[in-house]
mmCIF file of C-alpha atoms and ligand atoms in Angstrom:
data_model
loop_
_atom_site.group_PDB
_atom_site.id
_atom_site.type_symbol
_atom_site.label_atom_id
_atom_site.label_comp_id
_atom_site.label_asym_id
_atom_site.label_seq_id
_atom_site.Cartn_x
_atom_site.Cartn_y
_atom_site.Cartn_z
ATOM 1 C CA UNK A 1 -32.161 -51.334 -6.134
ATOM 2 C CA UNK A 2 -32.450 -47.286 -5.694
ATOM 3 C CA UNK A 3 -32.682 -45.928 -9.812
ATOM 4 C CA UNK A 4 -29.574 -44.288 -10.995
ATOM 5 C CA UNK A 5 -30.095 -40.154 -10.676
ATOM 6 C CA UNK A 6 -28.651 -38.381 -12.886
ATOM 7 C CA UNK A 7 -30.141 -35.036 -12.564
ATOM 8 C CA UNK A 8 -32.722 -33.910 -10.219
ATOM 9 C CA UNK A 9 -33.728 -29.788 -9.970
ATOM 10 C CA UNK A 10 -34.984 -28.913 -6.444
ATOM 11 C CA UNK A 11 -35.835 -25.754 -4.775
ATOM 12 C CA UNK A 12 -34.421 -24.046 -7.521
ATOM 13 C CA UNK A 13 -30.911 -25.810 -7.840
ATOM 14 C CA UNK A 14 -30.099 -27.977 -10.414
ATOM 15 C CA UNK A 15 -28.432 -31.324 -8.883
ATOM 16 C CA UNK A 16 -25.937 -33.320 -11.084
ATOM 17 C CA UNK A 17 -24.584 -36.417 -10.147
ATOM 18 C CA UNK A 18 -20.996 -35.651 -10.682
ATOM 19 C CA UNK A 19 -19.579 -38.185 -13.188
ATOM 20 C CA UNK A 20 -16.142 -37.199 -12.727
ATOM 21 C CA UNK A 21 -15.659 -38.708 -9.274
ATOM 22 C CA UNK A 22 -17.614 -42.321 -10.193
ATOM 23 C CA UNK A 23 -16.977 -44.875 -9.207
ATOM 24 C CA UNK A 24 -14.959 -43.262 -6.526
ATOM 25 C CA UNK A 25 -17.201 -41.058 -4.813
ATOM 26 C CA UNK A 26 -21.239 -40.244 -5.536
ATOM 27 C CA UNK A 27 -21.588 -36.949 -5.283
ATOM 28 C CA UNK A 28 -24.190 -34.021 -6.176
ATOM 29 C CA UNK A 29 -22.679 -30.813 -8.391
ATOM 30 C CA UNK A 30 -24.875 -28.239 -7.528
ATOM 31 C CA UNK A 31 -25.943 -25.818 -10.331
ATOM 32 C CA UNK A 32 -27.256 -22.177 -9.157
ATOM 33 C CA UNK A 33 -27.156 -20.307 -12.460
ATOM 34 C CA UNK A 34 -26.654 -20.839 -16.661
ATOM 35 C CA UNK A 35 -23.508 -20.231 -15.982
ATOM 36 C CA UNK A 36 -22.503 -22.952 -13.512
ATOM 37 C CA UNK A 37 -24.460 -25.806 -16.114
ATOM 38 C CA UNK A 38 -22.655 -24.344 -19.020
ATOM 39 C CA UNK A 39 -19.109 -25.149 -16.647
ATOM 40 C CA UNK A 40 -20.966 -28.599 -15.299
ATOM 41 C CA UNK A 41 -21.490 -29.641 -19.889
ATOM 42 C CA UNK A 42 -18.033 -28.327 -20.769
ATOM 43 C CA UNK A 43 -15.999 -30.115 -17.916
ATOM 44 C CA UNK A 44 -18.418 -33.229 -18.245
ATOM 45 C CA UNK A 45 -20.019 -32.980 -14.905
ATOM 46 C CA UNK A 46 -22.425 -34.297 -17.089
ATOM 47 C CA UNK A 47 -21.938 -35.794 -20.071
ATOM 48 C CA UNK A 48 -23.729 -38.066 -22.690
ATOM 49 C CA UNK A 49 -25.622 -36.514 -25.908
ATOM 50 C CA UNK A 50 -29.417 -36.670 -23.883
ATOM 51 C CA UNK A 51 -28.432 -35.603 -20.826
ATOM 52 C CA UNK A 52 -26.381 -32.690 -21.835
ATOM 53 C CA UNK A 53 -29.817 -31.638 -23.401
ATOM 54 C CA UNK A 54 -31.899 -31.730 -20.162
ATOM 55 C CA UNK A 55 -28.673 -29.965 -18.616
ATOM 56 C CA UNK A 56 -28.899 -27.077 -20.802
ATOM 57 C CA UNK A 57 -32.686 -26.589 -20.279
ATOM 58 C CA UNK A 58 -32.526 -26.192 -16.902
ATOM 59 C CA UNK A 59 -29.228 -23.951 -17.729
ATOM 60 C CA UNK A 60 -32.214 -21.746 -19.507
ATOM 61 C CA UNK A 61 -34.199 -22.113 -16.545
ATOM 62 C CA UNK A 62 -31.934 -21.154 -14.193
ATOM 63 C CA UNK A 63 -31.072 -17.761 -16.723
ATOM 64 C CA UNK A 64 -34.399 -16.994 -16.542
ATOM 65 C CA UNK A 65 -34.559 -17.226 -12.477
ATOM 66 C CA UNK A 66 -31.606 -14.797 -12.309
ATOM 67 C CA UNK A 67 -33.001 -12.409 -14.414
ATOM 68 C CA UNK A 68 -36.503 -12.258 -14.218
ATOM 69 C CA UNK A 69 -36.729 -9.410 -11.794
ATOM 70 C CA UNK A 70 -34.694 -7.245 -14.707
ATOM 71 C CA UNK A 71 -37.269 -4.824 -16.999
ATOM 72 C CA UNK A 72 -38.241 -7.216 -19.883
ATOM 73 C CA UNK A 73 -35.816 -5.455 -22.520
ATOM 74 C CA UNK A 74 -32.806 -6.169 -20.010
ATOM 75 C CA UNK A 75 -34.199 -9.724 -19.599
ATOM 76 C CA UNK A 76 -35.162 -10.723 -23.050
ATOM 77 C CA UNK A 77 -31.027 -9.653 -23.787
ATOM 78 C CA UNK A 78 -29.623 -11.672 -20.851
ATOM 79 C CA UNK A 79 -31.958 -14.553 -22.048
ATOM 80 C CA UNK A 80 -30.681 -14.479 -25.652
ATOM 81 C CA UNK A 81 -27.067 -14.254 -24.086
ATOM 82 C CA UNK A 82 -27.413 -17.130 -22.052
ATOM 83 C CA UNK A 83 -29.043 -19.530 -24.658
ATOM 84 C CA UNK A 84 -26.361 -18.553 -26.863
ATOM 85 C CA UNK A 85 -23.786 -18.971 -24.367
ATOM 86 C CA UNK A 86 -24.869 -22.839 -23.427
ATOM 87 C CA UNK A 87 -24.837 -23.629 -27.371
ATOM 88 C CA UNK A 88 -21.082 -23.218 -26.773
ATOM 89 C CA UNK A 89 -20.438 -25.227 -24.177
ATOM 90 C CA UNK A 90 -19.871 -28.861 -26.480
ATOM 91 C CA UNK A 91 -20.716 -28.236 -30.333
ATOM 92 C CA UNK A 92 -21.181 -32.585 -31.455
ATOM 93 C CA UNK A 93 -24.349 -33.634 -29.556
ATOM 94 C CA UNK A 94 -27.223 -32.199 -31.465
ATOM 95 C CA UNK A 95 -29.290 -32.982 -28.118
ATOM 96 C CA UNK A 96 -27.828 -29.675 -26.544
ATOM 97 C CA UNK A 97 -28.961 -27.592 -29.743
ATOM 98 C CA UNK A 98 -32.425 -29.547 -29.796
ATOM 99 C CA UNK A 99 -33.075 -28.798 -26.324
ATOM 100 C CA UNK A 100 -32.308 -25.148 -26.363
ATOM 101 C CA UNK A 101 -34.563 -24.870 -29.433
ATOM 102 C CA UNK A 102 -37.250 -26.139 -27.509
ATOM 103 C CA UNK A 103 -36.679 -23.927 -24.500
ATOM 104 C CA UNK A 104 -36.256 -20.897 -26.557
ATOM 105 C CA UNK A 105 -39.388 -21.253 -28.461
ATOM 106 C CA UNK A 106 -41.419 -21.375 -25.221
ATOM 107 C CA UNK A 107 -39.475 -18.361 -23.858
ATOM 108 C CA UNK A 108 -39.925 -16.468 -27.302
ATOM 109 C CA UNK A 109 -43.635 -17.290 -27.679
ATOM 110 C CA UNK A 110 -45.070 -16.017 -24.171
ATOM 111 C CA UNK A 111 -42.285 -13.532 -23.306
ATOM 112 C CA UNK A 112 -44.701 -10.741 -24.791
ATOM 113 C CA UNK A 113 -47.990 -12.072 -23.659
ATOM 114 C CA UNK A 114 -47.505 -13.375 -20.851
ATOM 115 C CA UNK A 115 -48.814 -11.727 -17.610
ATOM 116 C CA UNK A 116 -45.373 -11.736 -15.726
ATOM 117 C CA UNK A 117 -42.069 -13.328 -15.825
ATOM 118 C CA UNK A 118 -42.748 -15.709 -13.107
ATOM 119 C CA UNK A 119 -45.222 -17.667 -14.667
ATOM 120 C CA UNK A 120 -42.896 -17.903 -17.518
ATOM 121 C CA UNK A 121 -40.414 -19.151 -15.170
ATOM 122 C CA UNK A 122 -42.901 -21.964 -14.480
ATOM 123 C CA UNK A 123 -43.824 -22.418 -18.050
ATOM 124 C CA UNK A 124 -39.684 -22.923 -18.503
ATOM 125 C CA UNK A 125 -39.581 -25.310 -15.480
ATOM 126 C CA UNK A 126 -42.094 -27.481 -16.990
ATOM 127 C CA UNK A 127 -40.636 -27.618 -20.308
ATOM 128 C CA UNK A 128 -37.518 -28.729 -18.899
ATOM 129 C CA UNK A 129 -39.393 -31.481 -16.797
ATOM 130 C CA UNK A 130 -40.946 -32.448 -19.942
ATOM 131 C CA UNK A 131 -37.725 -32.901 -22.044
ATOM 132 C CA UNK A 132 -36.319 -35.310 -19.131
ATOM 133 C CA UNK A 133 -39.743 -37.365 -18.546
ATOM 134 C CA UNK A 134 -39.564 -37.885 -22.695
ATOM 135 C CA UNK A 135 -36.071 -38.848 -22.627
ATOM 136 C CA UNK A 136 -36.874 -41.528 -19.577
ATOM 137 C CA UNK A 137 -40.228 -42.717 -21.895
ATOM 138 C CA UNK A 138 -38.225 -42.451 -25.294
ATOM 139 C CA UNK A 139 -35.396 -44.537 -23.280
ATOM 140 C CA UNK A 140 -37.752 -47.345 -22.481
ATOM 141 C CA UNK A 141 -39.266 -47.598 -25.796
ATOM 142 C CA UNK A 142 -36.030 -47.584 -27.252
ATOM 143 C CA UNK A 143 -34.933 -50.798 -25.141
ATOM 144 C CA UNK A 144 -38.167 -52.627 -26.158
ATOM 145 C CA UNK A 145 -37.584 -52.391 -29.623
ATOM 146 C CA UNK A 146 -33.504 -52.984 -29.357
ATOM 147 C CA UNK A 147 -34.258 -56.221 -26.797
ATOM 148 C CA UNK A 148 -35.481 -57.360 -30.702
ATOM 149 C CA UNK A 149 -32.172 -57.384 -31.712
ATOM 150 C CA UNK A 150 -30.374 -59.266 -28.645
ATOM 151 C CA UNK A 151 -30.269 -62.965 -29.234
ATOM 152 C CA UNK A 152 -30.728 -65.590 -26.381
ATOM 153 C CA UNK A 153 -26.836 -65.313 -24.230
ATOM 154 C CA UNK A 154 -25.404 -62.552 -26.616
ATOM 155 C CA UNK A 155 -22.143 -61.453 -25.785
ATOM 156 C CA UNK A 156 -22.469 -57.646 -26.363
ATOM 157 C CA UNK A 157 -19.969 -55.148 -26.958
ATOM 158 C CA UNK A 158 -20.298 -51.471 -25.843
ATOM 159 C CA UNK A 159 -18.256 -48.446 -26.221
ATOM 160 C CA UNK A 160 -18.035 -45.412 -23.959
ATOM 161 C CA UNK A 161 -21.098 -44.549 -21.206
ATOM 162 C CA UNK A 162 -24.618 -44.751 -22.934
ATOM 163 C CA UNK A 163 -26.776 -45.811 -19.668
ATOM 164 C CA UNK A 164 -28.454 -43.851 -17.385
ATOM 165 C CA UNK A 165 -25.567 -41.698 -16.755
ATOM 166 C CA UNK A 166 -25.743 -40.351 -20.538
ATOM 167 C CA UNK A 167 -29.588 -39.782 -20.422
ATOM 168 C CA UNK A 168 -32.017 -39.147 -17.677
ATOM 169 C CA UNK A 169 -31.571 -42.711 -16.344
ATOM 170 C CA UNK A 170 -32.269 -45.695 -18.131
ATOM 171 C CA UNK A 171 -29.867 -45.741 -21.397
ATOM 172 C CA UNK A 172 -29.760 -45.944 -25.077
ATOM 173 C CA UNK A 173 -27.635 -48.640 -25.844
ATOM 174 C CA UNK A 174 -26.957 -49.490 -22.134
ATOM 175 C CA UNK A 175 -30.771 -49.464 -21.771
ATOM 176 C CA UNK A 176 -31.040 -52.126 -24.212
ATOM 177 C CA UNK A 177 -28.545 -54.344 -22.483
ATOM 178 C CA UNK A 178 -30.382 -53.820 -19.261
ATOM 179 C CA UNK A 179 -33.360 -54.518 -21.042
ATOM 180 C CA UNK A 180 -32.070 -58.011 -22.211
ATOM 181 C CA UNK A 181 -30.873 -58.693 -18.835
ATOM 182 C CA UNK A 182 -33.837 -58.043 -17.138
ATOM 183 C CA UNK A 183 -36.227 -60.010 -19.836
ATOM 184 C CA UNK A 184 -33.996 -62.774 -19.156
ATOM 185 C CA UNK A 185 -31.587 -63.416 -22.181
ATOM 186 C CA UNK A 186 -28.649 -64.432 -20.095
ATOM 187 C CA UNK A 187 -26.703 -61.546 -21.685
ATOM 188 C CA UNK A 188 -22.904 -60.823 -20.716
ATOM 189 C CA UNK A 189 -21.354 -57.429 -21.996
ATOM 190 C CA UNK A 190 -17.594 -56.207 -23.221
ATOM 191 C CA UNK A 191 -17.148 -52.993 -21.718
ATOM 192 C CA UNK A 192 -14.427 -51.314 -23.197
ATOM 193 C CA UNK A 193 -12.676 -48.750 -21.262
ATOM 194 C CA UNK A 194 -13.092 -45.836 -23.929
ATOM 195 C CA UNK A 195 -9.688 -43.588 -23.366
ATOM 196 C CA UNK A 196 -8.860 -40.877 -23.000
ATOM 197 C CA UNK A 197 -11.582 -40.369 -20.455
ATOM 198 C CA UNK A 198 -12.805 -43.783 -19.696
ATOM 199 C CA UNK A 199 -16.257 -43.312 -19.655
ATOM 200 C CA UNK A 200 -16.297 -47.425 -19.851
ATOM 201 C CA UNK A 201 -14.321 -48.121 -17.245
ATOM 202 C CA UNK A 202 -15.811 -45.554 -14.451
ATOM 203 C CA UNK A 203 -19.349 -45.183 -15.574
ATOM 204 C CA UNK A 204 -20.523 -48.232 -18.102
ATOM 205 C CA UNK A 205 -18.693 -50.366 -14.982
ATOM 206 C CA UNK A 206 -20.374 -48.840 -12.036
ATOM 207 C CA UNK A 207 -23.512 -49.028 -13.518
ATOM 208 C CA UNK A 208 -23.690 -52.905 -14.404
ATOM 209 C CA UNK A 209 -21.859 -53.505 -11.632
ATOM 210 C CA UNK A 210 -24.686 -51.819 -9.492
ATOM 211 C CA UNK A 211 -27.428 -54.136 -11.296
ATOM 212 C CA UNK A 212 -25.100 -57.336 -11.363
ATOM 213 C CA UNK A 213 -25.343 -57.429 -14.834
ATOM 214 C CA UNK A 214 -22.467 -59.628 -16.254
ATOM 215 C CA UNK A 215 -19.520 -58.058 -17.802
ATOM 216 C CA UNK A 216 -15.914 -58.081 -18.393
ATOM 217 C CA UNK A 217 -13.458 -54.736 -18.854
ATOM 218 C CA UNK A 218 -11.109 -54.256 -21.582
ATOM 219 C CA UNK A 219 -8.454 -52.110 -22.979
ATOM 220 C CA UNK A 220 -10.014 -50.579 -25.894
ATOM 221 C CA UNK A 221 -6.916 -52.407 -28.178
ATOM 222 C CA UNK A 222 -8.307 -56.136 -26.999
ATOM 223 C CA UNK A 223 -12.054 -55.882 -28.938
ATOM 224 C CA UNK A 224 -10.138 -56.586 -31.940
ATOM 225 C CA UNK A 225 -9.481 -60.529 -30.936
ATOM 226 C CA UNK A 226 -12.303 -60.528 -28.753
ATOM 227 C CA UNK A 227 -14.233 -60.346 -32.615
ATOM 228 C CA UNK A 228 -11.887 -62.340 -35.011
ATOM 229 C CA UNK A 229 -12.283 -65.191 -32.012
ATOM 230 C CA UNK A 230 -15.731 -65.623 -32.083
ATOM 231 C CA UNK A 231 -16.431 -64.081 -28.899
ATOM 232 C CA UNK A 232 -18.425 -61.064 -29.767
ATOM 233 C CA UNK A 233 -22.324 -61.187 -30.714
ATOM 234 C CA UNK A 234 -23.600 -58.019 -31.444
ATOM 235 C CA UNK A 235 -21.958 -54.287 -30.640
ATOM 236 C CA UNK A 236 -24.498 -51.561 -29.232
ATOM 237 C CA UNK A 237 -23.104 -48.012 -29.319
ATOM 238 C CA UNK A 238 -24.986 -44.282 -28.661
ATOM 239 C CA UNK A 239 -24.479 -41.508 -30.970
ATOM 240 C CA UNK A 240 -24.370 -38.056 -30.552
ATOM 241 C CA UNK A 241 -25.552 -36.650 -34.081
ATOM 242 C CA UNK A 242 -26.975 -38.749 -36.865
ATOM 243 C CA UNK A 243 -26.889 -37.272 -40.483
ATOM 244 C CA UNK A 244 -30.219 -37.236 -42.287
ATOM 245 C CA UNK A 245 -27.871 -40.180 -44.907
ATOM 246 C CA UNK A 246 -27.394 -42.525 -41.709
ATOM 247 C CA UNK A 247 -23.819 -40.950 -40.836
ATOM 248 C CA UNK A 248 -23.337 -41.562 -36.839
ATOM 249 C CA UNK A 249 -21.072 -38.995 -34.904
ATOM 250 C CA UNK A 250 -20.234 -40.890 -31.393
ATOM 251 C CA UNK A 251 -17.567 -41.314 -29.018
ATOM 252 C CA UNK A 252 -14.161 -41.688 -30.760
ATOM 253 C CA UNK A 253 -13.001 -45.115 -31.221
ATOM 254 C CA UNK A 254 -16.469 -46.361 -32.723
ATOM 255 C CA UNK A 255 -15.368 -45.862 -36.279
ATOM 256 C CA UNK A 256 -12.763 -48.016 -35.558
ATOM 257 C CA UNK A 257 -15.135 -50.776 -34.399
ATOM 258 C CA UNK A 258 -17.072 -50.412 -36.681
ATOM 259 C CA UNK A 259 -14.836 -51.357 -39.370
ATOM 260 C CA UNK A 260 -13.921 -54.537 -37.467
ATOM 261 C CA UNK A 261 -17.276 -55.297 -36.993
ATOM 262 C CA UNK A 262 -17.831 -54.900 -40.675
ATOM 263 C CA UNK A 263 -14.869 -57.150 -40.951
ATOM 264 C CA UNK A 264 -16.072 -60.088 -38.941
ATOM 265 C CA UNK A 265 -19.405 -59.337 -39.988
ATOM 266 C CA UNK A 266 -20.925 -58.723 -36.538
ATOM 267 C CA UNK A 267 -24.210 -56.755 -36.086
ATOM 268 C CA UNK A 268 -23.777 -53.600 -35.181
ATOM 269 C CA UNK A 269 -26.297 -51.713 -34.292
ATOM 270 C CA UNK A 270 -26.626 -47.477 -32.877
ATOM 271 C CA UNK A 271 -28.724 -46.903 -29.873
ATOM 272 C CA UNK A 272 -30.210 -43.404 -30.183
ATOM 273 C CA UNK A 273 -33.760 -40.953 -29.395
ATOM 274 C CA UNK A 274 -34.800 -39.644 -33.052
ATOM 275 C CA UNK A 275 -33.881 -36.060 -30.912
ATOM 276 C CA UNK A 276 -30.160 -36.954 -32.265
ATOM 277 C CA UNK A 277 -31.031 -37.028 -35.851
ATOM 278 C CA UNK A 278 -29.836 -33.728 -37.675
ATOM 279 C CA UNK A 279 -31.974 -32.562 -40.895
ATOM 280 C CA UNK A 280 -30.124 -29.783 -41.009
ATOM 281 C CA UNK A 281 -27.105 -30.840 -42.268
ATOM 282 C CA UNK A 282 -26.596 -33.942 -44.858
ATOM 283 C CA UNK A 283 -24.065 -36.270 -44.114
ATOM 284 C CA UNK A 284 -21.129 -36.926 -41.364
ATOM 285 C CA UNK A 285 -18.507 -34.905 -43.198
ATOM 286 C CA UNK A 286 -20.757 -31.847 -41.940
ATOM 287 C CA UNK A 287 -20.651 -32.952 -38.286
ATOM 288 C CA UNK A 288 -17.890 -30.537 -36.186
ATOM 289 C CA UNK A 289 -16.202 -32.811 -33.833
ATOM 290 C CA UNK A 290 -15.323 -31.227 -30.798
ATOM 291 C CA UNK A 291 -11.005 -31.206 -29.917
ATOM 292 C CA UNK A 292 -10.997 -31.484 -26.121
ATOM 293 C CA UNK A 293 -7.985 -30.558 -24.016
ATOM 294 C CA UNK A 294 -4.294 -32.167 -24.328
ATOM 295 C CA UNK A 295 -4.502 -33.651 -20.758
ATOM 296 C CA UNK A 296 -7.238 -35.474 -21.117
ATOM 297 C CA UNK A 297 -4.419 -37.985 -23.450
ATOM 298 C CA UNK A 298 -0.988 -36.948 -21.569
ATOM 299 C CA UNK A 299 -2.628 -37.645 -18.056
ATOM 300 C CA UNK A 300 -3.949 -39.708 -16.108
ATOM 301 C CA UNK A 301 -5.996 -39.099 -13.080
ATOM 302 C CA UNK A 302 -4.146 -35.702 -12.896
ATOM 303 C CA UNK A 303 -1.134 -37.425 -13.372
ATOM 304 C CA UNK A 304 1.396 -36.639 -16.207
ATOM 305 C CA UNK A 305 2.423 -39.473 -17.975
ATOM 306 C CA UNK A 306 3.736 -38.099 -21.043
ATOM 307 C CA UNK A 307 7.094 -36.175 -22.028
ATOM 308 C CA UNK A 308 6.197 -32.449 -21.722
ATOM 309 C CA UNK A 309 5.756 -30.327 -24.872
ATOM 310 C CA UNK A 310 4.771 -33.008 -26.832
ATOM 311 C CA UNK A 311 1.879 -32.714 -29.927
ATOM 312 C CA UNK A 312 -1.123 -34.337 -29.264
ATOM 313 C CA UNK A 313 -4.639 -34.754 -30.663
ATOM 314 C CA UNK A 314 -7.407 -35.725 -28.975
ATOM 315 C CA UNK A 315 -11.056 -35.270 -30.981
ATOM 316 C CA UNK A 316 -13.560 -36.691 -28.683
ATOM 317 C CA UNK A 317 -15.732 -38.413 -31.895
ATOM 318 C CA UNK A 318 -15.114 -39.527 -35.023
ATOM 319 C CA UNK A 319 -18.155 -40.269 -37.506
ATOM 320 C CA UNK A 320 -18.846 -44.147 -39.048
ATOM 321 C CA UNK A 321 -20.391 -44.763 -42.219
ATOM 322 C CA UNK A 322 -24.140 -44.962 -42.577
ATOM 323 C CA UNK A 323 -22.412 -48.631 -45.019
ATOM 324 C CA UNK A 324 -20.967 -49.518 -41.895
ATOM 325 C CA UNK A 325 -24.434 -49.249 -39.371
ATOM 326 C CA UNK A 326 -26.789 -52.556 -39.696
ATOM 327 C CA UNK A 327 -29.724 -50.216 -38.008
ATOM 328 C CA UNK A 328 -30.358 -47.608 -35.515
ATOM 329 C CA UNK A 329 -32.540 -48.583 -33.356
ATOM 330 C CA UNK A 330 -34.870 -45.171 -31.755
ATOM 331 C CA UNK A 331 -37.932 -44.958 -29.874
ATOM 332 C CA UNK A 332 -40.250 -44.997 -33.183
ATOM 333 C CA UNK A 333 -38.601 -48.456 -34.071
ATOM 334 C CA UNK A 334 -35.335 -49.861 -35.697
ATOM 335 C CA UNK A 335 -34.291 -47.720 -38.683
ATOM 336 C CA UNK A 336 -31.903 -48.956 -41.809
ATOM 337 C CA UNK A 337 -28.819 -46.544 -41.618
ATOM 338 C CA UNK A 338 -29.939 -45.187 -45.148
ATOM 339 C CA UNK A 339 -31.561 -41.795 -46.400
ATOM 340 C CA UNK A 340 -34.824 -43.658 -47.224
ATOM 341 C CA UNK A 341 -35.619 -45.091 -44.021
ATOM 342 C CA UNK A 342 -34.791 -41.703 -42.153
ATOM 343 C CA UNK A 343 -36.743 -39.576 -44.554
ATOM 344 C CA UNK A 344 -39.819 -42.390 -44.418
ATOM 345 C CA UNK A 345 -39.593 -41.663 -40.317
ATOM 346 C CA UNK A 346 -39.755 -38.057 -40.553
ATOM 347 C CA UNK A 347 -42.901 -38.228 -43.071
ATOM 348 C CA UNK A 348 -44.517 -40.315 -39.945
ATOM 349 C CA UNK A 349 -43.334 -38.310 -36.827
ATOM 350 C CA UNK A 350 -44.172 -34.898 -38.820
HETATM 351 C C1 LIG B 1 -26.502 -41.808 -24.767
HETATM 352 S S1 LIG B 1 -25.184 -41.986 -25.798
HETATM 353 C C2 LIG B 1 -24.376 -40.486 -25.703
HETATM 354 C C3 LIG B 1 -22.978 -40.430 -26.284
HETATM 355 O O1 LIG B 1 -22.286 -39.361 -25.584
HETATM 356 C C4 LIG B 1 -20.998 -39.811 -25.184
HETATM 357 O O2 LIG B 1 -20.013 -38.821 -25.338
HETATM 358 P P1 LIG B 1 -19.517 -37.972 -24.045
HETATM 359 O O3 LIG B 1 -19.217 -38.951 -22.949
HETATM 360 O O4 LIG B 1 -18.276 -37.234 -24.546
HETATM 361 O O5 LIG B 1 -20.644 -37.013 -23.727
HETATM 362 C C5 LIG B 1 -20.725 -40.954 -26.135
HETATM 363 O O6 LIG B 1 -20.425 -40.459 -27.439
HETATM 364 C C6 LIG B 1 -22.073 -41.632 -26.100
HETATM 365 O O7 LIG B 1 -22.214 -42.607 -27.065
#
């Protein structure tokens, strides 16, 4: 079975598998400059906290390839522009803002000495390679420690996309089901569709489907009864920003499972690369959740379904309770949702 590709930059071009046609069609969107990657984040070309990181570094590659035949004044400006520029494209993953950190400082620490632009351009390249082969290794080592977690036959619930198509192609918590599979725990999974944009149905679908891993698709409104009868094991979600107190930011909706699972005392557990753990801020109230467009609720598949000029709200992620997490599980091990075990990480990764 050919691995999912996500993202793939050849001669020059960025190539993004185009998540907004699966399961329909596979297609390539083709990214020629920071401009077109800061378009392929914001209209969710490519989505999922990870990947929109490796997007935006090769969005600072690709800045850096149009203007590195500029004087260096003109293309140190255009640089800073264009980093700035991709931080606005989606402002809830802290992967995006990690990512461009990483980028810049390589820009910003050889853009004086070094002997001309195009070997920066190659130093920028690399960098971005980098960030996706760590996501793949920091995907893998996540799914070894969160197989820990999956009992023999689980029945696993998951919410929105969090497999290969949210990272550079293995998963968080999607990698951990595949893990399970694979290691032979006769796992079956819950997808739930995730409105408004069904990342469940069209992505988390396609891609079990693909592998012939066992699930079943539900309205988002049935994992209530699904839990109170019994039939749910364990619920693996991603996250897009983690508070430094164990606060999760992640698709919306996982609040709201959250509290059921808290309810029906079911483990839940977030899925996430210690990349998506914010020190700079100190709990989940701090977290800005982006407000994505009215369609995205009033239609479906481009198709108005909804009276017209109607109000409607539609935040993309909503933020659970560190009380309500029973671990996060990350490529350095499985962490208690608490300010201890977070702060005890960071004294070990420093
Ligand atoms: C690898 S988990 C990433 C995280 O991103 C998704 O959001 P979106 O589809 O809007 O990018 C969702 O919150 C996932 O849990």
């Amino acid at each position: 079975m050919n691995p999912i590709k996500p993202i793939f930059f050849e001669e020059e071009r960025l190539f993004l598998l185009d998540q907004r046609k699966i399961p329909l069609k596979e297609e390539y969107f083709e990214c020629n400059s920071f401009k077109d990657t800061y378009y392929a984040i914001k209209e969710m070309v490519a989505r999922g906290a990870p990947l929109i990181g490796a997007v935006a570094a090769y969005g600072v590659v690709l800045a850096c390839k149009e203007f590195k035949d500029d004087h260096k004044q003109n293309f140190i400006k255009n640089m800073d522009y264009a980093i700035k520029h991709l931080a606005k494209s989606r402002p809830t993953a802290v992967n995006l803002f990690w990512a461009l950190r990483r980028m810049e400082k390589v820009f910003k620490s050889n853009v004086d000495s070094i002997d001309t632009l195009e070997n920066l351009y190659t130093l920028l390249i690399n960098e971005a390679h980098n960030i996706c082969y760590e996501d793949l290794e920091t995907n893998y080592q996540m799914a070894r420690y969160g197989v820990k977690v999956v009992k023999q036959k689980a029945r696993i619930l998951t919410h929105c996309n969090t497999g290969a198509l949210a990272t550079t192609g293995y998963g968080t918590a999607l990698g951990v089901v595949r893990e399970a599979h694979y290691v032979g725990k006769d796992i079956k999974v819950y997808v739930d569709e995730t409105r408004p944009r069904l990342q469940g149905t069209k992505l988390t679908s396609w891609e079990l489907q693909k592998e012939q891993i066992p699930f079943t698709l539900i309205a988002d409104s049935v994992s209530a009864v699904l839990m109170k009868k019994g039939y749910i094991d364990l619920i693996l979600v991603g996250a897009d920003r983690i508070a430094p107190n164990g606060d999760v930011a992640n698709k919306i909706g996982t609040y709201g499972l959250s509290v059921l699972a808290k309810q029906f005392d079911i483990p839940f557990y977030v899925v996430a690369p210690t990349s998506t753990i914010d020190l700079d801020i100190s709990c989940g109230d701090d977290i800005q959740i982006e407000e994505r467009k009215n369609e995205e609720v009033t239609n479906i598949n481009g198709v108005r379904v909804a009276p017209d000029n109607i109000q409607v709200y539609n935040p993309a992620f909503d933020v659970t309770p560190s009380k309500n997490i029973t671990g996060i599980i990350t490529e350095v091990g499985i962490l208690g949702a608490d300010k201890n075990s977070i702060r005890e990480f960071r004294r070990k990764g420093d």
